[in-house]
Amino acid sequence: MKETFYRSHVLVCTGTGCSSAGAQKLKFELEDQLADRDLQDEIKIVETGCHGFCEKGPIIIIYPEGVFYCEVDVADIEEVVEEHLLKGRTVDRLLYRETDTEEKIPTYQDIDFYKKQQQIVLANCGKIDPENIDEYIARGGYEAAGIALTEMSPEKVVEEIKNSGLRGRGGAGFPTGHKWDFAHQAQSEKKYIVCNADEGDPGAFMDRSLLEGDPHSVIEGMIVGSYAIGADEGYIYIRAEYPLAIERLEKALKDARDYGLLGEDIFGSGHNFQLHIKEGAGAFVCGEETALMASIEGKRGMPRPRPPYPAQRGLWGKPTNINNVETYANVPFILREGADKFREIGTEESPGTKVFALTGKIQNTGLLEIPMGTTLREVIFDIGGGPDEGKEFKAVQTGGPSGGCIPADYLDLSIDFDSL
């Protein structure tokens, strides 16, 4: 098959945030404008997941220049095509302006909102078509699963996750490697691995955005985890209110099966793994792992006392490992780059990064990923731009309903599991 080369790529954010602001209409107008000028074979339109800067959506980025256009309207598209794509001239009025200086910033990596971020989990979000498995593979996707299944024993994989210091990103911060080890050591002819994508906290959209923008990273993390603990079947428990995430996840699972990355004898390793989607009905309590398992089993989602823990007796009474979306999405980086590389980021006790949804009365709302150890002040003022003009900062709530309100006196608190 002849490969097509394009002189420009127009990346249109079609995550839930930008879509609700009309991104699909922008895409259709782009298609019409390019067709009118017979440019459809020269310029490729790519639908991506969330770019993070939700406050400024709809967002489009044009490569190879990397020009970042924000708050784009359908009426702007003709000018973008005529000026930028045909004449090579930047449309200045659609560029981002820094809140304090009003300076126009043409490329997104130079915008303050992105400067202090360090992306591991969100590295592909907004940069690839989440419905194209080849784009994920082109950026190193499924290399980690290949390394784990063909070059490492399950014990070695567990040890590597332990050495990385990865802690569960669902909130409790329990060491992931130890959790995997408990399930690995459990004796049973049947084991399960589960991804908790039941994101019920008000204002939270981290898991949703990740599954919309890079579903394969979560699938790959679960493949590695299934091999490490000896599970041959898994479930992604996701709330039904996330239709786009479910749609893209279903496409990703189908493509992974078609490529032999799920199913029987993956990579010729002898490891078998089937992965299913289970849609939740929106019950907040089903974010708790034992209630979640009850729901998968078709029962009422009710928490049960522990012990026994899921690693001993989980789904249908079998050993089960449960992690959240963000935890699994860290696994490919660790296996591909090594535990030591992961430990270079963050703090000694909380290595790596953390993804946050920044919402409320703040100038720059959106999705961000920062190294552990970054202070609240840096997040709220340097990345978030601080409260609206004329307003004073009073407090920030972290962790949803079960979290707390942190007042201004603690703005220089380090964001890590132990301090926060």
Tab-separated table of C-alpha atoms in Angstrom:
chain	number	residue	atom	x	y	z
A	1	MET	CA	0.000	0.000	0.000
A	2	LYS	CA	1.355	3.399	-1.001
A	3	GLU	CA	2.081	5.657	1.946
A	4	THR	CA	0.563	9.139	1.844
A	5	PHE	CA	2.689	12.096	2.866
A	6	TYR	CA	0.995	15.291	3.992
A	7	ARG	CA	2.570	18.736	4.089
A	8	SER	CA	0.485	19.730	7.102
A	9	HIS	CA	-1.433	18.036	9.892
A	10	VAL	CA	-4.291	19.836	11.612
A	11	LEU	CA	-4.908	18.363	15.061
A	12	VAL	CA	-8.431	19.053	16.307
A	13	CYS	CA	-9.146	18.375	19.968
A	14	THR	CA	-12.324	16.288	20.088
A	15	GLY	CA	-12.238	15.382	23.763
A	16	THR	CA	-15.473	15.883	25.664
A	17	GLY	CA	-14.614	19.461	26.676
A	18	CYS	CA	-13.808	20.774	23.201
A	19	SER	CA	-16.562	18.705	21.602
A	20	SER	CA	-19.116	20.319	23.893
A	21	ALA	CA	-17.799	23.685	22.660
A	22	GLY	CA	-18.318	22.753	19.011
A	23	ALA	CA	-15.112	20.987	17.940
A	24	GLN	CA	-16.942	18.539	15.667
A	25	LYS	CA	-18.422	21.454	13.714
A	26	LEU	CA	-14.886	22.834	13.300
A	27	LYS	CA	-13.739	19.517	11.897
A	28	PHE	CA	-16.608	19.335	9.398
A	29	GLU	CA	-15.954	22.912	8.276
A	30	LEU	CA	-12.247	22.115	7.850
A	31	GLU	CA	-13.127	19.143	5.675
A	32	ASP	CA	-15.409	21.294	3.524
A	33	GLN	CA	-12.874	24.114	3.180
A	34	LEU	CA	-10.064	21.728	2.227
A	35	ALA	CA	-12.291	19.928	-0.283
A	36	ASP	CA	-13.300	23.248	-1.870
A	37	ARG	CA	-9.615	23.990	-2.487
A	38	ASP	CA	-8.713	20.394	-3.437
A	39	LEU	CA	-6.302	20.179	-0.470
A	40	GLN	CA	-7.609	16.993	1.152
A	41	ASP	CA	-4.650	14.981	-0.198
A	42	GLU	CA	-2.103	17.507	1.091
A	43	ILE	CA	-3.436	18.309	4.548
A	44	LYS	CA	-4.582	15.719	7.072
A	45	ILE	CA	-7.122	16.382	9.794
A	46	VAL	CA	-6.502	14.376	12.977
A	47	GLU	CA	-9.054	14.063	15.787
A	48	THR	CA	-7.207	13.899	19.112
A	49	GLY	CA	-8.040	13.606	22.772
A	50	CYS	CA	-7.794	16.412	25.309
A	51	HIS	CA	-4.897	18.883	25.021
A	52	GLY	CA	-5.433	19.832	28.655
A	53	PHE	CA	-6.109	23.544	28.292
A	54	CYS	CA	-9.890	23.151	28.503
A	55	GLU	CA	-10.424	26.824	29.414
A	56	LYS	CA	-9.317	27.796	25.892
A	57	GLY	CA	-11.190	25.240	23.810
A	58	PRO	CA	-11.962	24.489	21.066
A	59	ILE	CA	-8.276	24.009	20.279
A	60	ILE	CA	-6.512	23.180	17.020
A	61	ILE	CA	-2.770	22.764	16.506
A	62	ILE	CA	-1.172	22.898	13.068
A	63	TYR	CA	2.025	20.990	12.337
A	64	PRO	CA	4.847	21.052	11.311
A	65	GLU	CA	4.902	24.573	12.776
A	66	GLY	CA	3.165	23.549	16.006
A	67	VAL	CA	0.997	26.680	16.045
A	68	PHE	CA	-1.607	26.628	18.826
A	69	TYR	CA	-4.963	28.213	18.034
A	70	CYS	CA	-7.524	28.511	20.823
A	71	GLU	CA	-11.170	29.463	21.273
A	72	VAL	CA	-11.637	28.740	17.586
A	73	ASP	CA	-15.079	29.220	16.052
A	74	VAL	CA	-16.523	27.748	12.857
A	75	ALA	CA	-16.403	31.252	11.338
A	76	ASP	CA	-12.597	31.289	11.850
A	77	ILE	CA	-11.872	28.174	9.804
A	78	GLU	CA	-11.930	29.790	6.357
A	79	GLU	CA	-9.317	32.314	7.498
A	80	VAL	CA	-7.143	29.567	9.031
A	81	VAL	CA	-7.221	27.604	5.778
A	82	GLU	CA	-6.668	30.629	3.555
A	83	GLU	CA	-4.009	32.369	5.627
A	84	HIS	CA	-2.142	29.599	7.435
A	85	LEU	CA	-2.540	26.499	5.281
A	86	LEU	CA	-2.374	28.227	1.892
A	87	LYS	CA	-0.214	31.314	2.513
A	88	GLY	CA	1.816	30.206	5.540
A	89	ARG	CA	0.791	33.207	7.646
A	90	THR	CA	-0.149	32.830	11.306
A	91	VAL	CA	-3.626	34.021	12.291
A	92	ASP	CA	-2.515	36.175	15.218
A	93	ARG	CA	-5.957	36.878	16.650
A	94	LEU	CA	-6.471	33.166	17.421
A	95	LEU	CA	-3.184	32.766	19.304
A	96	TYR	CA	-3.136	32.344	23.069
A	97	ARG	CA	-2.443	35.505	25.100
A	98	GLU	CA	-0.732	35.245	28.491
A	99	THR	CA	-3.105	36.468	31.193
A	100	ASP	CA	-0.689	38.927	32.829
A	101	THR	CA	1.224	40.351	29.837
A	102	GLU	CA	-1.262	39.862	26.947
A	103	GLU	CA	1.726	38.527	24.962
A	104	LYS	CA	0.707	36.330	22.017
A	105	ILE	CA	2.271	32.855	22.225
A	106	PRO	CA	2.285	30.886	18.947
A	107	THR	CA	3.400	27.438	20.159
A	108	TYR	CA	1.855	25.513	23.047
A	109	GLN	CA	5.139	24.448	24.668
A	110	ASP	CA	5.897	28.141	25.302
A	111	ILE	CA	2.613	28.763	27.135
A	112	ASP	CA	2.946	29.045	30.928
A	113	PHE	CA	0.138	26.519	31.428
A	114	TYR	CA	2.330	23.808	29.878
A	115	LYS	CA	5.840	24.935	30.908
A	116	LYS	CA	5.899	23.418	34.402
A	117	GLN	CA	4.195	20.216	33.362
A	118	GLN	CA	6.040	16.954	32.812
A	119	GLN	CA	4.009	14.406	30.945
A	120	ILE	CA	4.307	10.639	31.277
A	121	VAL	CA	0.676	9.581	31.471
A	122	LEU	CA	-0.564	12.359	29.171
A	123	ALA	CA	2.396	12.182	26.784
A	124	ASN	CA	0.229	11.041	23.862
A	125	CYS	CA	-2.983	12.889	24.693
A	126	GLY	CA	-3.648	15.628	22.154
A	127	LYS	CA	-0.798	14.391	19.953
A	128	ILE	CA	-2.182	11.198	18.402
A	129	ASP	CA	-5.437	9.891	16.996
A	130	PRO	CA	-6.647	7.727	19.913
A	131	GLU	CA	-8.606	5.528	17.487
A	132	ASN	CA	-5.522	4.652	15.436
A	133	ILE	CA	-3.452	1.901	17.047
A	134	ASP	CA	-0.626	2.485	14.560
A	135	GLU	CA	-0.078	5.996	15.922
A	136	TYR	CA	0.230	4.593	19.454
A	137	ILE	CA	2.682	1.942	18.272
A	138	ALA	CA	4.710	4.566	16.371
A	139	ARG	CA	5.331	6.353	19.689
A	140	GLY	CA	6.659	3.223	21.407
A	141	GLY	CA	3.289	1.684	22.217
A	142	TYR	CA	3.181	-2.005	23.242
A	143	GLU	CA	6.980	-2.105	23.427
A	144	ALA	CA	6.712	-2.389	27.219
A	145	ALA	CA	4.298	-5.322	26.945
A	146	GLY	CA	6.666	-6.999	24.500
A	147	ILE	CA	9.611	-6.540	26.860
A	148	ALA	CA	7.662	-7.880	29.846
A	149	LEU	CA	6.173	-10.938	28.136
A	150	THR	CA	9.216	-12.020	26.109
A	151	GLU	CA	12.226	-10.943	28.198
A	152	MET	CA	11.081	-10.977	31.829
A	153	SER	CA	9.535	-13.423	34.251
A	154	PRO	CA	6.396	-12.363	36.154
A	155	GLU	CA	8.539	-12.064	39.273
A	156	LYS	CA	10.935	-9.693	37.471
A	157	VAL	CA	8.041	-7.523	36.322
A	158	VAL	CA	6.703	-7.286	39.887
A	159	GLU	CA	10.190	-6.406	41.121
A	160	GLU	CA	10.574	-3.660	38.510
A	161	ILE	CA	7.282	-2.069	39.562
A	162	LYS	CA	8.377	-2.302	43.203
A	163	ASN	CA	11.720	-0.674	42.379
A	164	SER	CA	9.987	2.168	40.550
A	165	GLY	CA	8.175	3.205	43.726
A	166	LEU	CA	4.923	3.642	41.786
A	167	ARG	CA	2.058	4.230	44.194
A	168	GLY	CA	-1.638	3.876	43.380
A	169	ARG	CA	-2.911	7.049	41.744
A	170	GLY	CA	-6.479	6.499	42.922
A	171	GLY	CA	-5.827	8.467	46.111
A	172	ALA	CA	-4.636	6.024	48.762
A	173	GLY	CA	-1.097	5.848	47.382
A	174	PHE	CA	-0.546	2.170	48.232
A	175	PRO	CA	2.660	0.790	46.599
A	176	THR	CA	1.598	-0.800	43.313
A	177	GLY	CA	4.422	-3.351	43.245
A	178	HIS	CA	3.412	-4.742	46.642
A	179	LYS	CA	-0.209	-4.931	45.545
A	180	TRP	CA	0.811	-6.874	42.425
A	181	ASP	CA	3.019	-9.147	44.523
A	182	PHE	CA	0.123	-10.110	46.799
A	183	ALA	CA	-1.953	-11.138	43.775
A	184	HIS	CA	1.029	-12.857	42.148
A	185	GLN	CA	1.655	-15.007	45.209
A	186	ALA	CA	-2.001	-15.958	45.642
A	187	GLN	CA	-2.600	-19.569	44.633
A	188	SER	CA	-5.522	-20.096	42.264
A	189	GLU	CA	-6.293	-21.600	38.864
A	190	LYS	CA	-8.123	-18.360	37.980
A	191	LYS	CA	-7.220	-14.718	38.627
A	192	TYR	CA	-8.605	-11.372	37.495
A	193	ILE	CA	-7.221	-7.897	36.939
A	194	VAL	CA	-9.501	-4.856	37.106
A	195	CYS	CA	-9.191	-1.189	36.124
A	196	ASN	CA	-11.237	1.218	38.218
A	197	ALA	CA	-12.460	3.945	35.859
A	198	ASP	CA	-15.483	4.860	37.976
A	199	GLU	CA	-14.493	8.490	38.381
A	200	GLY	CA	-17.207	9.982	40.553
A	201	ASP	CA	-15.588	12.971	42.270
A	202	PRO	CA	-17.203	16.295	41.265
A	203	GLY	CA	-14.967	18.250	38.897
A	204	ALA	CA	-12.709	15.274	38.166
A	205	PHE	CA	-12.112	14.277	34.551
A	206	MET	CA	-8.593	12.783	34.600
A	207	ASP	CA	-9.573	9.182	33.883
A	208	ARG	CA	-12.160	10.192	31.301
A	209	SER	CA	-9.672	12.361	29.394
A	210	LEU	CA	-6.962	9.708	29.464
A	211	LEU	CA	-9.287	7.012	28.129
A	212	GLU	CA	-10.535	9.422	25.457
A	213	GLY	CA	-7.049	10.504	24.433
A	214	ASP	CA	-4.846	7.425	24.902
A	215	PRO	CA	-6.797	4.240	25.702
A	216	HIS	CA	-4.006	1.925	24.545
A	217	SER	CA	-1.688	3.062	27.368
A	218	VAL	CA	-4.186	1.723	29.916
A	219	ILE	CA	-4.714	-1.506	27.978
A	220	GLU	CA	-0.959	-2.022	27.733
A	221	GLY	CA	-0.522	-1.430	31.476
A	222	MET	CA	-3.194	-4.035	32.154
A	223	ILE	CA	-1.538	-6.564	29.818
A	224	VAL	CA	1.705	-6.173	31.771
A	225	GLY	CA	-0.156	-6.400	35.074
A	226	SER	CA	-2.069	-9.512	33.989
A	227	TYR	CA	1.192	-11.234	33.115
A	228	ALA	CA	2.790	-10.191	36.414
A	229	ILE	CA	0.012	-11.606	38.611
A	230	GLY	CA	-1.003	-14.543	36.393
A	231	ALA	CA	-4.464	-13.303	35.371
A	232	ASP	CA	-6.028	-14.402	32.102
A	233	GLU	CA	-9.081	-12.136	32.256
A	234	GLY	CA	-9.708	-8.508	33.103
A	235	TYR	CA	-12.375	-5.809	33.331
A	236	ILE	CA	-12.360	-2.062	32.836
A	237	TYR	CA	-15.153	-0.722	35.039
A	238	ILE	CA	-16.179	2.619	33.568
A	239	ARG	CA	-19.154	4.839	34.274
A	240	ALA	CA	-21.764	4.888	31.491
A	241	GLU	CA	-21.760	8.720	31.599
A	242	TYR	CA	-18.475	8.592	29.659
A	243	PRO	CA	-19.797	7.656	26.177
A	244	LEU	CA	-16.823	8.961	24.185
A	245	ALA	CA	-14.319	7.210	26.452
A	246	ILE	CA	-16.274	3.966	26.088
A	247	GLU	CA	-16.470	4.333	22.301
A	248	ARG	CA	-12.728	4.888	21.954
A	249	LEU	CA	-11.959	2.145	24.439
A	250	GLU	CA	-14.090	-0.337	22.496
A	251	LYS	CA	-12.250	0.582	19.286
A	252	ALA	CA	-8.882	0.212	21.032
A	253	LEU	CA	-9.792	-3.225	22.407
A	254	LYS	CA	-10.927	-4.421	18.970
A	255	ASP	CA	-7.727	-3.204	17.322
A	256	ALA	CA	-5.563	-4.762	20.050
A	257	ARG	CA	-7.326	-8.094	19.520
A	258	ASP	CA	-6.904	-7.817	15.742
A	259	TYR	CA	-3.166	-7.195	16.230
A	260	GLY	CA	-2.826	-10.196	18.543
A	261	LEU	CA	-2.082	-8.024	21.570
A	262	LEU	CA	-5.071	-9.444	23.430
A	263	GLY	CA	-6.300	-13.020	23.345
A	264	GLU	CA	-4.295	-16.237	23.100
A	265	ASP	CA	-0.501	-16.610	23.240
A	266	ILE	CA	0.362	-12.886	23.196
A	267	PHE	CA	3.790	-12.252	21.585
A	268	GLY	CA	4.217	-16.041	21.420
A	269	SER	CA	4.818	-15.980	25.174
A	270	GLY	CA	2.105	-18.463	26.111
A	271	HIS	CA	0.295	-15.756	28.081
A	272	ASN	CA	-3.447	-15.504	27.407
A	273	PHE	CA	-5.444	-12.428	28.346
A	274	GLN	CA	-9.003	-11.335	27.581
A	275	LEU	CA	-10.182	-7.840	28.509
A	276	HIS	CA	-13.800	-6.652	28.828
A	277	ILE	CA	-15.622	-3.373	29.469
A	278	LYS	CA	-18.181	-3.211	32.264
A	279	GLU	CA	-20.326	-0.070	32.311
A	280	GLY	CA	-21.320	1.251	35.715
A	281	ALA	CA	-24.636	2.960	36.385
A	282	GLY	CA	-23.197	6.050	38.062
A	283	ALA	CA	-23.323	4.937	41.709
A	284	PHE	CA	-20.655	6.908	43.583
A	285	VAL	CA	-20.100	4.026	46.014
A	286	CYS	CA	-18.927	1.768	43.166
A	287	GLY	CA	-15.638	3.669	43.134
A	288	GLU	CA	-14.821	1.621	46.245
A	289	GLU	CA	-13.118	-1.568	45.093
A	290	THR	CA	-15.287	-4.159	46.856
A	291	ALA	CA	-18.498	-2.415	45.751
A	292	LEU	CA	-17.072	-2.237	42.236
A	293	MET	CA	-16.437	-5.994	42.191
A	294	ALA	CA	-19.958	-6.680	43.422
A	295	SER	CA	-21.290	-4.558	40.558
A	296	ILE	CA	-19.239	-6.488	37.980
A	297	GLU	CA	-20.712	-9.690	39.381
A	298	GLY	CA	-24.210	-8.298	38.773
A	299	LYS	CA	-24.930	-7.630	42.425
A	300	ARG	CA	-25.859	-4.433	44.211
A	301	GLY	CA	-22.747	-2.262	44.623
A	302	MET	CA	-22.160	-2.517	48.350
A	303	PRO	CA	-18.787	-2.336	50.116
A	304	ARG	CA	-17.847	-5.336	52.236
A	305	PRO	CA	-15.498	-5.596	55.212
A	306	ARG	CA	-11.837	-6.465	54.616
A	307	PRO	CA	-10.063	-8.833	55.077
A	308	PRO	CA	-10.264	-10.838	52.922
A	309	TYR	CA	-8.635	-8.411	50.513
A	310	PRO	CA	-9.231	-8.619	46.743
A	311	ALA	CA	-5.768	-10.160	46.223
A	312	GLN	CA	-6.965	-13.073	48.348
A	313	ARG	CA	-10.632	-13.193	47.432
A	314	GLY	CA	-11.943	-10.800	44.820
A	315	LEU	CA	-14.106	-11.231	41.726
A	316	TRP	CA	-16.202	-14.384	42.030
A	317	GLY	CA	-14.048	-15.371	45.011
A	318	LYS	CA	-10.817	-15.438	42.971
A	319	PRO	CA	-7.600	-13.434	43.555
A	320	THR	CA	-8.012	-10.024	41.915
A	321	ASN	CA	-5.816	-6.972	41.430
A	322	ILE	CA	-7.469	-3.551	41.151
A	323	ASN	CA	-5.742	-0.318	40.141
A	324	ASN	CA	-7.100	2.892	38.681
A	325	VAL	CA	-6.680	4.269	35.151
A	326	GLU	CA	-3.703	6.525	35.857
A	327	THR	CA	-1.779	3.805	37.717
A	328	TYR	CA	-1.939	1.415	34.756
A	329	ALA	CA	-0.998	4.221	32.338
A	330	ASN	CA	2.313	4.699	34.195
A	331	VAL	CA	3.330	1.050	33.709
A	332	PRO	CA	4.406	1.222	30.014
A	333	PHE	CA	6.854	4.050	30.775
A	334	ILE	CA	8.386	2.122	33.687
A	335	LEU	CA	8.876	-1.078	31.690
A	336	ARG	CA	10.123	0.761	28.611
A	337	GLU	CA	12.421	3.317	30.282
A	338	GLY	CA	13.254	1.503	33.519
A	339	ALA	CA	12.424	1.982	37.187
A	340	ASP	CA	15.441	4.234	37.760
A	341	LYS	CA	14.300	6.662	35.069
A	342	PHE	CA	10.867	6.847	36.693
A	343	ARG	CA	12.467	7.530	40.088
A	344	GLU	CA	14.325	10.541	38.659
A	345	ILE	CA	10.950	12.310	38.571
A	346	GLY	CA	9.069	13.395	41.676
A	347	THR	CA	10.192	12.799	45.254
A	348	GLU	CA	11.927	9.937	47.050
A	349	GLU	CA	8.735	8.609	48.630
A	350	SER	CA	6.384	9.655	45.817
A	351	PRO	CA	8.173	9.126	42.498
A	352	GLY	CA	6.718	10.060	39.138
A	353	THR	CA	4.002	12.529	38.215
A	354	LYS	CA	0.373	13.162	39.120
A	355	VAL	CA	-2.487	14.167	36.844
A	356	PHE	CA	-4.967	16.746	38.152
A	357	ALA	CA	-8.185	18.298	36.913
A	358	LEU	CA	-7.959	21.995	37.717
A	359	THR	CA	-11.442	23.464	38.036
A	360	GLY	CA	-13.288	26.237	39.824
A	361	LYS	CA	-12.779	29.984	40.102
A	362	ILE	CA	-9.353	30.070	38.486
A	363	GLN	CA	-8.168	31.589	35.229
A	364	ASN	CA	-6.752	28.490	33.533
A	365	THR	CA	-8.916	25.430	34.058
A	366	GLY	CA	-7.977	22.125	32.496
A	367	LEU	CA	-6.025	18.915	32.768
A	368	LEU	CA	-2.394	18.934	33.870
A	369	GLU	CA	0.382	16.556	34.824
A	370	ILE	CA	3.103	17.670	37.213
A	371	PRO	CA	6.059	16.013	38.967
A	372	MET	CA	5.279	14.903	42.510
A	373	GLY	CA	6.740	17.477	44.879
A	374	THR	CA	5.437	20.480	42.940
A	375	THR	CA	3.831	22.949	45.353
A	376	LEU	CA	0.192	23.971	45.421
A	377	ARG	CA	1.299	27.563	44.748
A	378	GLU	CA	2.994	26.529	41.502
A	379	VAL	CA	-0.085	24.648	40.343
A	380	ILE	CA	-2.633	27.311	41.265
A	381	PHE	CA	-0.694	30.428	40.260
A	382	ASP	CA	2.052	29.455	37.778
A	383	ILE	CA	-0.020	26.910	35.834
A	384	GLY	CA	-3.558	27.893	36.752
A	385	GLY	CA	-2.972	31.639	36.538
A	386	GLY	CA	-4.465	32.239	39.980
A	387	PRO	CA	-7.991	33.451	40.828
A	388	ASP	CA	-9.813	35.879	38.556
A	389	GLU	CA	-8.559	39.464	38.657
A	390	GLY	CA	-9.457	41.264	41.852
A	391	LYS	CA	-10.127	38.053	43.766
A	392	GLU	CA	-8.028	36.636	46.603
A	393	PHE	CA	-7.182	32.979	46.996
A	394	LYS	CA	-9.040	31.422	49.950
A	395	ALA	CA	-8.730	27.637	49.696
A	396	VAL	CA	-8.424	24.671	47.354
A	397	GLN	CA	-10.235	21.382	47.710
A	398	THR	CA	-8.324	18.225	46.778
A	399	GLY	CA	-9.459	14.644	46.516
A	400	GLY	CA	-13.178	15.148	45.990
A	401	PRO	CA	-15.766	14.731	48.778
A	402	SER	CA	-13.400	12.616	50.862
A	403	GLY	CA	-10.632	15.202	50.567
A	404	GLY	CA	-10.317	18.486	52.413
A	405	CYS	CA	-10.007	22.238	51.896
A	406	ILE	CA	-6.452	23.572	52.086
A	407	PRO	CA	-6.227	27.296	52.986
A	408	ALA	CA	-3.756	29.914	51.748
A	409	ASP	CA	-1.383	29.293	54.675
A	410	TYR	CA	-0.466	25.948	53.096
A	411	LEU	CA	0.080	27.092	49.500
A	412	ASP	CA	3.737	26.042	49.631
A	413	LEU	CA	2.861	22.503	50.617
A	414	SER	CA	4.477	19.855	48.443
A	415	ILE	CA	2.034	17.777	46.396
A	416	ASP	CA	2.940	14.206	47.323
A	417	PHE	CA	1.153	11.387	49.120
A	418	ASP	CA	2.745	11.960	52.516
A	419	SER	CA	2.681	15.771	52.720
A	420	LEU	CA	-0.757	16.326	51.261
